[in-house]
Short mmCIF file of C-alpha atoms in Angstrom, two decimals:
data_model
loop_
_atom_site.label_atom_id
_atom_site.label_comp_id
_atom_site.label_asym_id
_atom_site.label_seq_id
_atom_site.Cartn_x
_atom_site.Cartn_y
_atom_site.Cartn_z
CA MET A 1 -25.79 -36.31 -3.41
CA THR A 2 -26.50 -32.65 -2.48
CA LEU A 3 -24.64 -29.65 -4.43
CA GLY A 4 -21.98 -29.36 -1.78
CA ASP A 5 -21.02 -32.20 -4.11
CA PHE A 6 -20.46 -30.85 -7.19
CA ILE A 7 -19.69 -26.82 -6.31
CA SER A 8 -16.65 -25.00 -3.17
CA VAL A 9 -16.41 -21.77 -3.21
CA ALA A 10 -12.85 -21.16 -2.56
CA PRO A 11 -11.53 -19.63 0.94
CA ARG A 12 -11.01 -15.76 -0.71
CA TYR A 13 -15.06 -15.35 -1.54
CA SER A 14 -15.69 -16.60 2.06
CA ARG A 15 -14.99 -13.33 3.56
CA SER A 16 -14.26 -9.73 2.93
CA VAL A 17 -10.57 -9.00 2.00
CA ASN A 18 -8.31 -7.19 4.77
CA ILE A 19 -5.73 -6.00 3.34
CA GLU A 20 -3.36 -5.99 7.01
CA ARG A 21 -4.64 -9.81 7.34
CA ASP A 22 -4.24 -11.32 4.59
CA ALA A 23 -0.99 -8.65 2.76
CA SER A 24 1.25 -11.80 2.44
CA ASP A 25 -1.13 -14.78 2.49
CA PRO A 26 -1.12 -16.65 -0.72
CA ALA A 27 -4.22 -17.56 -0.49
CA ALA A 28 -6.27 -14.71 -0.85
CA LEU A 29 -3.81 -13.91 -4.33
CA SER A 30 -4.68 -16.96 -6.12
CA GLY A 31 -7.80 -16.76 -8.35
CA TYR A 32 -8.04 -13.27 -8.14
CA VAL A 33 -8.85 -11.63 -11.58
CA VAL A 34 -8.07 -8.68 -13.24
CA THR A 35 -11.21 -7.15 -14.95
CA SER A 36 -11.40 -4.29 -17.14
CA THR A 37 -12.29 -2.29 -14.55
CA ALA A 38 -9.39 -3.71 -12.55
CA TYR A 39 -7.44 -3.11 -16.24
CA ALA A 40 -7.44 -0.08 -17.08
CA VAL A 41 -6.84 1.56 -13.36
CA LEU A 42 -3.66 -0.32 -13.20
CA GLY A 43 -3.25 0.46 -16.12
CA ARG A 44 -3.35 3.91 -15.35
CA ILE A 45 -1.24 4.32 -11.90
CA LEU A 46 1.31 2.23 -13.54
CA THR A 47 2.04 4.11 -16.40
CA ALA A 48 1.65 7.65 -14.18
CA LEU A 49 4.59 5.24 -12.25
CA LYS A 50 6.99 4.94 -15.27
CA ASP A 51 7.14 8.66 -16.29
CA PRO A 52 8.78 10.69 -13.82
CA HIS A 53 6.19 13.81 -13.67
CA GLY A 54 3.72 11.62 -13.12
CA PRO A 55 0.94 11.62 -10.30
CA ARG A 56 2.29 9.49 -7.12
CA ALA A 57 -1.48 10.34 -4.94
CA TRP A 58 -5.03 8.54 -6.04
CA THR A 59 -8.54 7.85 -3.93
CA LEU A 60 -10.38 5.22 -5.04
CA THR A 61 -13.84 5.16 -4.64
CA GLY A 62 -17.50 2.68 -5.90
CA PRO A 63 -20.05 0.82 -4.17
CA TYR A 64 -19.56 -1.41 -1.44
CA GLY A 65 -18.21 -5.34 -2.26
CA THR A 66 -16.95 -4.08 -5.83
CA GLY A 67 -13.72 -5.94 -5.58
CA LYS A 68 -11.55 -2.36 -3.91
CA SER A 69 -10.08 -4.08 -1.69
CA ALA A 70 -9.02 -7.62 -3.39
CA PHE A 71 -7.99 -4.51 -5.71
CA ALA A 72 -5.61 -3.06 -2.77
CA LEU A 73 -4.66 -5.88 -1.61
CA TYR A 74 -2.68 -6.91 -5.45
CA LEU A 75 -1.93 -3.89 -6.14
CA SER A 76 0.57 -4.10 -2.75
CA ASN A 77 1.92 -7.06 -3.39
CA LEU A 78 2.63 -6.37 -7.37
CA MET A 79 4.35 -3.01 -6.90
CA ALA A 80 6.39 -5.53 -3.50
CA GLY A 81 9.48 -5.65 -3.34
CA ASP A 82 9.75 -9.76 -2.46
CA GLY A 83 7.52 -11.96 -0.50
CA LYS A 84 6.06 -15.31 -1.43
CA THR A 85 2.99 -13.04 -2.38
CA ALA A 86 4.61 -10.82 -5.49
CA PRO A 87 5.40 -13.54 -7.62
CA LEU A 88 1.61 -14.46 -7.62
CA ALA A 89 0.66 -11.38 -8.25
CA ARG A 90 3.01 -11.07 -11.50
CA ARG A 91 1.94 -14.07 -12.52
CA ILE A 92 -1.61 -13.91 -12.37
CA LEU A 93 -0.13 -10.26 -14.41
CA LYS A 94 0.82 -12.74 -16.79
CA ASP A 95 -1.56 -15.30 -17.30
CA GLN A 96 -4.51 -12.49 -18.13
CA ARG A 97 -2.82 -9.02 -18.76
CA PRO A 98 0.23 -10.23 -21.03
CA ASP A 99 0.15 -6.72 -22.43
CA LEU A 100 1.02 -5.04 -19.63
CA ASP A 101 3.45 -7.21 -17.63
CA GLN A 102 5.21 -6.67 -21.14
CA GLU A 103 5.46 -3.20 -20.42
CA PHE A 104 5.73 -3.12 -17.33
CA PHE A 105 7.59 -6.09 -15.61
CA GLY A 106 9.08 -7.38 -18.87
CA ARG A 107 12.73 -6.52 -20.58
CA ARG A 108 13.23 -3.50 -19.60
CA PRO A 109 10.72 -3.07 -16.23
CA PHE A 110 10.43 0.60 -14.85
CA GLY A 111 12.75 0.18 -12.01
CA PRO A 112 12.87 -1.12 -8.90
CA LEU A 113 9.70 -1.82 -6.94
CA ARG A 114 8.60 -0.84 -3.78
CA ALA A 115 8.29 -1.51 0.42
CA ALA A 116 4.83 -1.71 0.92
CA VAL A 117 2.89 -0.79 3.11
CA SER A 118 -0.58 -1.93 4.21
CA VAL A 119 -3.13 0.57 6.97
CA THR A 120 -7.13 -0.89 7.55
CA GLY A 121 -9.06 1.91 7.94
CA SER A 122 -10.89 1.87 12.10
CA GLN A 123 -12.10 3.97 14.63
CA GLY A 124 -8.90 5.51 16.30
CA SER A 125 -6.03 8.10 14.81
CA ILE A 126 -4.54 8.07 11.29
CA VAL A 127 -1.79 9.57 12.10
CA GLU A 128 -1.47 5.99 14.95
CA ALA A 129 -2.53 3.63 12.54
CA ILE A 130 -0.14 4.73 9.93
CA LEU A 131 2.92 5.20 12.27
CA LYS A 132 2.49 1.34 13.84
CA ALA A 133 2.14 0.31 9.62
CA CYS A 134 5.02 1.60 8.92
CA LYS A 135 7.13 0.68 11.34
CA ARG A 136 5.43 -3.80 11.27
CA ASP A 137 6.09 -3.35 7.25
CA LEU A 138 9.29 -1.53 6.92
CA ALA A 139 10.98 -3.10 9.97
CA ARG A 140 12.20 -6.05 7.78
CA HIS A 141 14.50 -2.97 5.34
CA PHE A 142 16.74 -2.56 8.92
CA GLN A 143 17.44 -4.61 10.55
CA GLY A 144 20.98 -4.85 11.89
CA LEU A 145 21.09 -1.42 10.84
CA ARG A 146 20.83 2.52 12.95
CA ASN A 147 18.53 4.54 10.71
CA PRO A 148 17.31 7.23 12.01
CA PHE A 149 14.43 8.35 10.37
CA PHE A 150 13.00 4.18 11.19
CA SER A 151 13.91 5.26 15.31
CA THR A 152 12.14 8.21 14.61
CA MET A 153 9.05 6.40 13.70
CA VAL A 154 9.76 3.50 16.35
CA ASP A 155 9.56 6.57 18.93
CA LEU A 156 6.23 8.03 17.33
CA CYS A 157 4.95 4.51 18.27
CA SER A 158 5.72 4.77 21.62
CA GLU A 159 4.19 8.09 21.83
CA CYS A 160 1.49 6.99 20.78
CA ALA A 161 1.01 3.90 22.74
CA ARG A 162 1.24 6.42 25.47
CA SER A 163 -1.44 8.30 24.91
CA HIS A 164 0.36 10.74 23.65
CA ALA A 165 -0.16 12.21 20.40
CA VAL A 166 2.07 12.52 17.26
CA PRO A 167 1.91 15.89 15.01
CA ALA A 168 0.89 14.90 11.06
CA PHE A 169 3.93 16.56 10.11
CA ASP A 170 6.28 14.81 12.22
CA ALA A 171 4.72 11.51 11.85
CA VAL A 172 5.11 12.88 7.56
CA ALA A 173 8.71 13.72 7.94
CA ALA A 174 9.35 10.51 8.84
CA ILE A 175 7.96 7.90 6.78
CA VAL A 176 9.55 10.70 4.23
CA GLY A 177 13.44 9.81 5.55
CA VAL A 178 12.89 5.97 5.24
CA ALA A 179 11.28 6.08 2.30
CA ARG A 180 15.04 8.05 0.52
CA TYR A 181 16.70 6.30 2.59
CA LEU A 182 15.75 2.98 0.82
CA GLN A 183 15.18 4.65 -2.08
CA GLN A 184 18.90 5.81 -2.13
CA HIS A 185 20.88 2.59 -0.51
CA GLY A 186 19.11 0.54 -3.66
CA LYS A 187 16.33 -1.20 -1.28
CA ALA A 188 13.11 -0.40 -2.98
CA SER A 189 11.89 3.21 -4.78
CA GLY A 190 10.07 4.38 -2.06
CA VAL A 191 7.36 2.89 -0.57
CA LEU A 192 3.77 2.47 -0.68
CA LEU A 193 0.72 3.25 1.35
CA VAL A 194 -2.36 1.78 0.69
CA ILE A 195 -4.69 2.84 3.09
CA ASP A 196 -7.95 0.85 2.88
CA GLU A 197 -11.70 1.64 4.87
CA LEU A 198 -10.56 5.76 4.63
CA GLY A 199 -14.17 6.27 5.62
CA LYS A 200 -13.38 5.02 9.36
CA PHE A 201 -10.61 7.10 9.77
CA LEU A 202 -12.61 10.57 8.48
CA GLU A 203 -15.50 9.09 10.57
CA TYR A 204 -13.73 8.96 13.60
CA ALA A 205 -12.24 12.38 13.15
CA ALA A 206 -15.46 13.96 12.55
CA THR A 207 -16.63 12.42 16.07
CA SER A 208 -13.31 13.12 18.06
CA PRO A 209 -11.94 15.90 15.30
CA ASN A 210 -9.57 16.49 18.60
CA ALA A 211 -7.59 13.11 19.01
CA SER A 212 -7.45 12.71 14.98
CA ASP A 213 -5.29 15.01 12.50
CA VAL A 214 -6.38 13.89 8.64
CA TYR A 215 -4.53 16.81 7.93
CA VAL A 216 -1.90 14.09 7.54
CA LEU A 217 -3.39 12.83 4.38
CA GLN A 218 -2.46 16.46 2.81
CA LEU A 219 0.88 15.80 4.15
CA LEU A 220 1.44 12.59 2.76
CA ALA A 221 -0.28 13.83 -0.66
CA GLU A 222 2.04 16.62 -0.75
CA ALA A 223 5.37 14.45 0.41
CA ALA A 224 3.81 12.16 -3.01
CA ALA A 225 4.16 15.18 -5.43
CA PRO A 226 6.56 14.10 -8.14
CA ASN A 227 8.50 17.67 -7.04
CA ALA A 228 9.24 16.30 -3.81
CA GLY A 229 11.95 12.84 -5.37
CA ASN A 230 9.67 10.81 -5.84
CA HIS A 231 10.15 8.38 -3.38
CA LEU A 232 6.05 7.88 -1.67
CA CYS A 233 2.83 6.45 -3.17
CA LEU A 234 -0.40 7.36 -1.46
CA ILE A 235 -2.98 5.44 -2.54
CA THR A 236 -6.92 5.55 -0.50
CA VAL A 237 -10.05 3.48 -0.11
#
């Protein structure tokens, strides 16, 4: 008999979390524990979203290995309006933190849920990465529809593919237009944009200042302000 006969490691603990790769994987959420820190942060974010004048842009910081990416993945699924992982995320909240579940997802939920977009940092342009993630994660909301803002987003992605720099302002304008459309047509209450491993984008910008426009972060944060219409939420990790 060996130790392996008695003890096994759950798959979700055998590798690090990647919020893009694991976005629709139930196994990545199975066994997630809403720790006291996750409980406190989640409560602050959900309370802010419930308040029409609450903040809509946050940065989560902490040491390596403390569960930031796992929390970002869980939050994205919890706030997603559909998908096979959203019910699992809410069941975890109901089982472990029934007070939060009752307050925000109980008899009087605080409105339609958001369309989640997941971005993982890399040694490349942050504008290009955000546009590609938005095109990928929001496409299902526009199947069979011709929306000028989503069409612009697709065109901007094509520009990136041809190695053409896309102005940060144009990228954010397209994202905000899509988020506003989703809200106005009742498809979602807006867009939740989660950028994990932000430091990798910042490292790339420091070494290649002409190839990456981190000004997009300020534009996104301004677009997420409550007085901008509550179409967009931004979380960087």
